XYZ file of N, CA, C and O in Angstrom:
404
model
N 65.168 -33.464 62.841
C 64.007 -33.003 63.580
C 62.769 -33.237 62.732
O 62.537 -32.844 61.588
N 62.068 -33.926 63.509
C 60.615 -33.941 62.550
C 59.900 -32.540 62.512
O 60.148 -31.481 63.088
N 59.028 -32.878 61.723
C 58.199 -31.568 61.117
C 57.245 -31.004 62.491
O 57.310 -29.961 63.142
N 56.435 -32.090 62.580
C 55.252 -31.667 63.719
C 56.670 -31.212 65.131
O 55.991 -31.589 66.086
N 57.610 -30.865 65.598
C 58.502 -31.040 66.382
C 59.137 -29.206 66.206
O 59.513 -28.391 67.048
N 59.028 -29.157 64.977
C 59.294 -27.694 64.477
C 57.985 -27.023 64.376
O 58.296 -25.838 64.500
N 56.875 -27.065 64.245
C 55.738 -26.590 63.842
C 55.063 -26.382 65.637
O 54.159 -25.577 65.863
N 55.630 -27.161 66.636
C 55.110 -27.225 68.042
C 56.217 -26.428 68.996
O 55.876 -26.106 70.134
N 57.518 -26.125 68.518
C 58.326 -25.155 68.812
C 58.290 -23.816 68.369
O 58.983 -22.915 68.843
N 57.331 -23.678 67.292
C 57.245 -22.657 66.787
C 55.907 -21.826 67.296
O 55.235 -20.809 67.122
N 55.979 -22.477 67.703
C 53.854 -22.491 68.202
C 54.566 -21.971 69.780
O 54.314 -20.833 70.176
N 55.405 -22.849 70.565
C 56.082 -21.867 72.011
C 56.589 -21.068 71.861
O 56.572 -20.220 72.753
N 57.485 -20.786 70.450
C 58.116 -19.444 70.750
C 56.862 -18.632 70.331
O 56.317 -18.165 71.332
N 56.476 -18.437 69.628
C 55.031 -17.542 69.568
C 54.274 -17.274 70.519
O 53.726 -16.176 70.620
N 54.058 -18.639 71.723
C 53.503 -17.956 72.394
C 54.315 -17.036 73.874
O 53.742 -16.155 74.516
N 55.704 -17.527 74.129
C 56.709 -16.949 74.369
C 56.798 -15.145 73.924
O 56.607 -14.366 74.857
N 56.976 -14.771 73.043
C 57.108 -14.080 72.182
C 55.570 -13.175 72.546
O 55.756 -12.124 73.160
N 54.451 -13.442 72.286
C 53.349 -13.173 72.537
C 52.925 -12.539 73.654
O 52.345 -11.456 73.716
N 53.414 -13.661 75.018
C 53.451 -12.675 76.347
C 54.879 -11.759 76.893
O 55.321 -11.197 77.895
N 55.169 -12.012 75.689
C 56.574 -10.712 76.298
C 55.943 -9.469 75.881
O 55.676 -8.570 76.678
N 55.757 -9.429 74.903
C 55.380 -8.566 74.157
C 53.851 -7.809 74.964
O 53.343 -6.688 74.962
N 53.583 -8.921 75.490
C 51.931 -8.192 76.050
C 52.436 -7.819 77.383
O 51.641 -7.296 78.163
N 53.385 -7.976 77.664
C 53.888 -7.644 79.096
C 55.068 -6.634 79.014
O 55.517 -6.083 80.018
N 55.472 -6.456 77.944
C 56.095 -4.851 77.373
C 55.124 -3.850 77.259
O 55.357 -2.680 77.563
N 54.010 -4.262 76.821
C 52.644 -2.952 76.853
C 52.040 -2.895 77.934
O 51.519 -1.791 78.094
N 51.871 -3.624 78.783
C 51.364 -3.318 80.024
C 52.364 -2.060 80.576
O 52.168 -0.879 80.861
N 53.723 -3.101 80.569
C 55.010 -2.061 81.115
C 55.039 -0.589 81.217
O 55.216 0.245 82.105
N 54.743 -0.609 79.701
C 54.592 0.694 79.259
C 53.823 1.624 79.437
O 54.111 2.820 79.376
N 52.343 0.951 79.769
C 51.360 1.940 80.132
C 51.694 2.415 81.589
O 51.681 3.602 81.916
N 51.938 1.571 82.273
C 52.393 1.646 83.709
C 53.466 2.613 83.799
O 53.844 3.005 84.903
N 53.769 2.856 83.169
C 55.555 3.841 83.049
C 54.646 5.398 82.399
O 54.973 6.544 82.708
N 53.703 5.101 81.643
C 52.871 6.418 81.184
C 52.217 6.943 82.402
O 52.258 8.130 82.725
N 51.535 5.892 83.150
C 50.635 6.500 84.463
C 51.711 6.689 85.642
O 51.359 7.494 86.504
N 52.995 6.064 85.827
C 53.858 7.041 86.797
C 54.192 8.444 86.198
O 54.333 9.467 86.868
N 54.315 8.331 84.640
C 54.750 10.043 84.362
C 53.795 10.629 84.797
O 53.909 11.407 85.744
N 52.595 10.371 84.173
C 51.422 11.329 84.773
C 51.376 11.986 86.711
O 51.027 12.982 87.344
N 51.980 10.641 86.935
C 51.737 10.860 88.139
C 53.021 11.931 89.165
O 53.016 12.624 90.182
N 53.878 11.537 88.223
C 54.976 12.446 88.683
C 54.944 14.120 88.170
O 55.537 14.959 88.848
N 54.371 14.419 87.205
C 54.083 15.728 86.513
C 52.370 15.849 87.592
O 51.657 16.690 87.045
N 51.904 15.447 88.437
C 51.109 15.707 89.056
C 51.201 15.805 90.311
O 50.218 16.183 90.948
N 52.194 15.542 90.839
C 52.605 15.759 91.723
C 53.788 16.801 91.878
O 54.084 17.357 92.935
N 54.344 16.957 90.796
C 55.142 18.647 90.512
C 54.504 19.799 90.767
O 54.934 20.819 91.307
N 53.288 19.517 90.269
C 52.547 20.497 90.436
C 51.488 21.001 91.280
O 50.929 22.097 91.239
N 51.260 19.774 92.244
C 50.412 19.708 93.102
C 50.306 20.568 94.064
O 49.134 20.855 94.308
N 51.145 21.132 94.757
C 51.310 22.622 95.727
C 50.430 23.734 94.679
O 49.828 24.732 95.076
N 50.501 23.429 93.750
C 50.068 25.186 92.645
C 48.377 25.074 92.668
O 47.553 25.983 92.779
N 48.202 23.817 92.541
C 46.909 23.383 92.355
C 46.381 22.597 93.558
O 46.104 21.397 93.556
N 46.283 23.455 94.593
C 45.418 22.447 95.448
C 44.099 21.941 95.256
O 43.726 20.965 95.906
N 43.139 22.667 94.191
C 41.972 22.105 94.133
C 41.712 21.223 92.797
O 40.811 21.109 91.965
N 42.941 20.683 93.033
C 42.829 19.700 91.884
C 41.994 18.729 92.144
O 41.849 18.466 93.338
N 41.155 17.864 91.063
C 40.690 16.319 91.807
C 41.407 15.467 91.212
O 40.796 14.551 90.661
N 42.531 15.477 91.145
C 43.213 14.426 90.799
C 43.823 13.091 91.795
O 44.893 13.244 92.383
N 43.200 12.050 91.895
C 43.213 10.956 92.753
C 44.894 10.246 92.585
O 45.143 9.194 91.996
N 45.921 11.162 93.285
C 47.198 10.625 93.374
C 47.056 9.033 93.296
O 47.456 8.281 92.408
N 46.192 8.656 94.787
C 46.429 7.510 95.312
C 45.917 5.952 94.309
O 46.280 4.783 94.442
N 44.820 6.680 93.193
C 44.108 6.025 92.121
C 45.429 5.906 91.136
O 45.750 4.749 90.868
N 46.192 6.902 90.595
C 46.998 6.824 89.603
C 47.908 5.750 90.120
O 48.130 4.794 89.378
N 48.527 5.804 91.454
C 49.805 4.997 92.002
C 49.255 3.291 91.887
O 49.821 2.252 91.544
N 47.935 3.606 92.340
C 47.311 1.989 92.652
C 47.133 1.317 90.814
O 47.175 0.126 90.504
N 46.974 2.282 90.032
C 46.515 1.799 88.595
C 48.015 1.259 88.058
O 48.066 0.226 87.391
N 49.223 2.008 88.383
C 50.372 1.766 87.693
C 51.080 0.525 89.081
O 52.290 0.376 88.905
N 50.694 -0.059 89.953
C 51.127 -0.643 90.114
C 50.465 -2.049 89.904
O 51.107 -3.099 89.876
N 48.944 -1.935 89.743
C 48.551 -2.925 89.317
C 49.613 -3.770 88.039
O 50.490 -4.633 88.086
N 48.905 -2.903 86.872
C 49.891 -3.218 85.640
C 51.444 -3.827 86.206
O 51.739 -4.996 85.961
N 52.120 -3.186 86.754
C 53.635 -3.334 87.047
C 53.294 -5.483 87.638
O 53.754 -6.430 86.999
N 52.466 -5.608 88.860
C 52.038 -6.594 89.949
C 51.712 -8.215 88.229
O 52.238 -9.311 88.038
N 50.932 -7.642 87.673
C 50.613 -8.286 86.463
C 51.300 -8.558 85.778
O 51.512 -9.770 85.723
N 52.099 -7.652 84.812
C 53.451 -8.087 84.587
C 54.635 -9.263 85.009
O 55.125 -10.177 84.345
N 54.860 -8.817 86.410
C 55.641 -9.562 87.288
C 55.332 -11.099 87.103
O 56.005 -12.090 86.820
N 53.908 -10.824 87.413
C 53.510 -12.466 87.818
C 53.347 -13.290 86.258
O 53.082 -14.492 86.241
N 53.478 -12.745 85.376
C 52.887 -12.999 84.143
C 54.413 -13.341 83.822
O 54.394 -14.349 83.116
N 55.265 -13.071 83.966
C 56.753 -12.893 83.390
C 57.390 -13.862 84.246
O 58.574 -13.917 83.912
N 57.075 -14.879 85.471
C 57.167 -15.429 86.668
C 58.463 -16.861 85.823
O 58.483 -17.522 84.785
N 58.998 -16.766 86.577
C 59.591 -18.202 85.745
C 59.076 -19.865 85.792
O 59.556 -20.811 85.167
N 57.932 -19.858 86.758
C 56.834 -20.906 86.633
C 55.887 -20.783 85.541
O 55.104 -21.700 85.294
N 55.916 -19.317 84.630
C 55.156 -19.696 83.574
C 56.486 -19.732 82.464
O 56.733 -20.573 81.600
N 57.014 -18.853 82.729
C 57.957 -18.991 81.083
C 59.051 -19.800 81.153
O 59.403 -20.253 80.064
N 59.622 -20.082 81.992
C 60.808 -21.705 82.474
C 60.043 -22.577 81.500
O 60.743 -22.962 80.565
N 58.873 -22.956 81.482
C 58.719 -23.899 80.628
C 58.287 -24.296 79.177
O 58.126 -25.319 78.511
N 58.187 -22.972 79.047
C 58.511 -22.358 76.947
C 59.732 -22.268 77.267
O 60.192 -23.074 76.457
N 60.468 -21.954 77.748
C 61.921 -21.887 77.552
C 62.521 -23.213 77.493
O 63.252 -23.602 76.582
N 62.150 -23.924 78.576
C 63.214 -25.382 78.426
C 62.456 -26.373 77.179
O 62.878 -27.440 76.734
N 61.043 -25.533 76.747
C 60.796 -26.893 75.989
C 61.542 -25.880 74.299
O 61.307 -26.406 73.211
N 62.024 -25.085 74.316
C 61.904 -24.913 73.507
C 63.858 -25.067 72.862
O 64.462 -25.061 71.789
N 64.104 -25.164 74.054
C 65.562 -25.523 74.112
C 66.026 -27.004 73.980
O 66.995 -27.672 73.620
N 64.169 -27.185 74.722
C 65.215 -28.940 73.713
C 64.599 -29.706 72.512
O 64.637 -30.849 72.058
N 63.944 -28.381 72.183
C 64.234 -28.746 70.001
C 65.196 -27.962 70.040
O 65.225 -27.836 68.815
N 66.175 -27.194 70.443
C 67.651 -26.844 69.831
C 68.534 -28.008 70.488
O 69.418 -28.546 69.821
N 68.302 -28.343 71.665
C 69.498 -29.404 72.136
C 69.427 -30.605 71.441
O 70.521 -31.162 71.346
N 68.499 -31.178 70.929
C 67.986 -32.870 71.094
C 68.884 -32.940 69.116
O 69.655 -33.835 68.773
N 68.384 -31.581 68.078
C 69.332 -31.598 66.888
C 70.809 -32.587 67.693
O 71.165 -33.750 67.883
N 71.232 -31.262 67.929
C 72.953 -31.432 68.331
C 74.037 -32.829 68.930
O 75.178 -33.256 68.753
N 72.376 -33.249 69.998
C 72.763 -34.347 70.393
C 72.585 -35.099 69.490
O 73.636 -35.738 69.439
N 71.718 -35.573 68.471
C 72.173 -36.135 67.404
C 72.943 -36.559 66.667
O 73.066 -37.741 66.343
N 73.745 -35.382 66.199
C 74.570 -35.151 65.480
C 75.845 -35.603 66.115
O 76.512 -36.335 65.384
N 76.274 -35.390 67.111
C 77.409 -35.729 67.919
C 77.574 -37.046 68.123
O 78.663 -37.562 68.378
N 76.378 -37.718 68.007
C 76.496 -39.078 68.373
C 76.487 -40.002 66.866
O 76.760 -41.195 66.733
N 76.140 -39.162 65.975
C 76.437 -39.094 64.702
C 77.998 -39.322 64.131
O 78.368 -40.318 63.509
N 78.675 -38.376 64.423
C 79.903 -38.305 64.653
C 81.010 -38.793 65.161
O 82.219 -38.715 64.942
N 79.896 -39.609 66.306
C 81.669 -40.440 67.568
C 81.218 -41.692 66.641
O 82.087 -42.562 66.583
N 79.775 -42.020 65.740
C 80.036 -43.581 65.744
C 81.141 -44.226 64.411
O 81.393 -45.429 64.346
């Protein structure tokens, strides 16, 4: 494997790696604003004069969730994935053909 070949696979998994990771924190906040929203709605009979905008919290955590999704889509990451699979495949095939000659 050439150098620039490893240095440009390394550069997809990073950025691979990069939006998972930014799409685990979205996740997460989104999973914080359903708790909120579920401990606000426990309690919501006790407190009717709450101003707490149910319908704002549900719409905020599903945004995040909608973003995620599309961000995580396999039209964007299918193709860090297959390119990054064939700097692991293209070694092997090498080598094998290495081997039968």
């Amino acid at each position: 494997m050439l150098a620039g070949d490893s240095t440009a696979r390394s550069r997809r998994f990073a950025s691979l790696r990069e939006t998972v990771e930014q799409q685990r924190g979205r996740l997460a906040r989104a999973e914080s604003v359903l708790g909120a929203l579920h401990a606000a709605l426990l309690y919501a009979e006790d407190d009717r004069n709450s101003h707490v905008d149910f319908a704002d919290m549900a719409a905020v955590a599903r945004e995040l969730v909608r973003e995620s999704v599309h961000r995580l889509d396999s039209v964007y990451v299918r193709p860090v994935l297959e390119a990054l699979m064939e700097g692991v495949r293209a070694p092997r095939a090498g080598r094998q053909s290495t081997a039968q000659q």
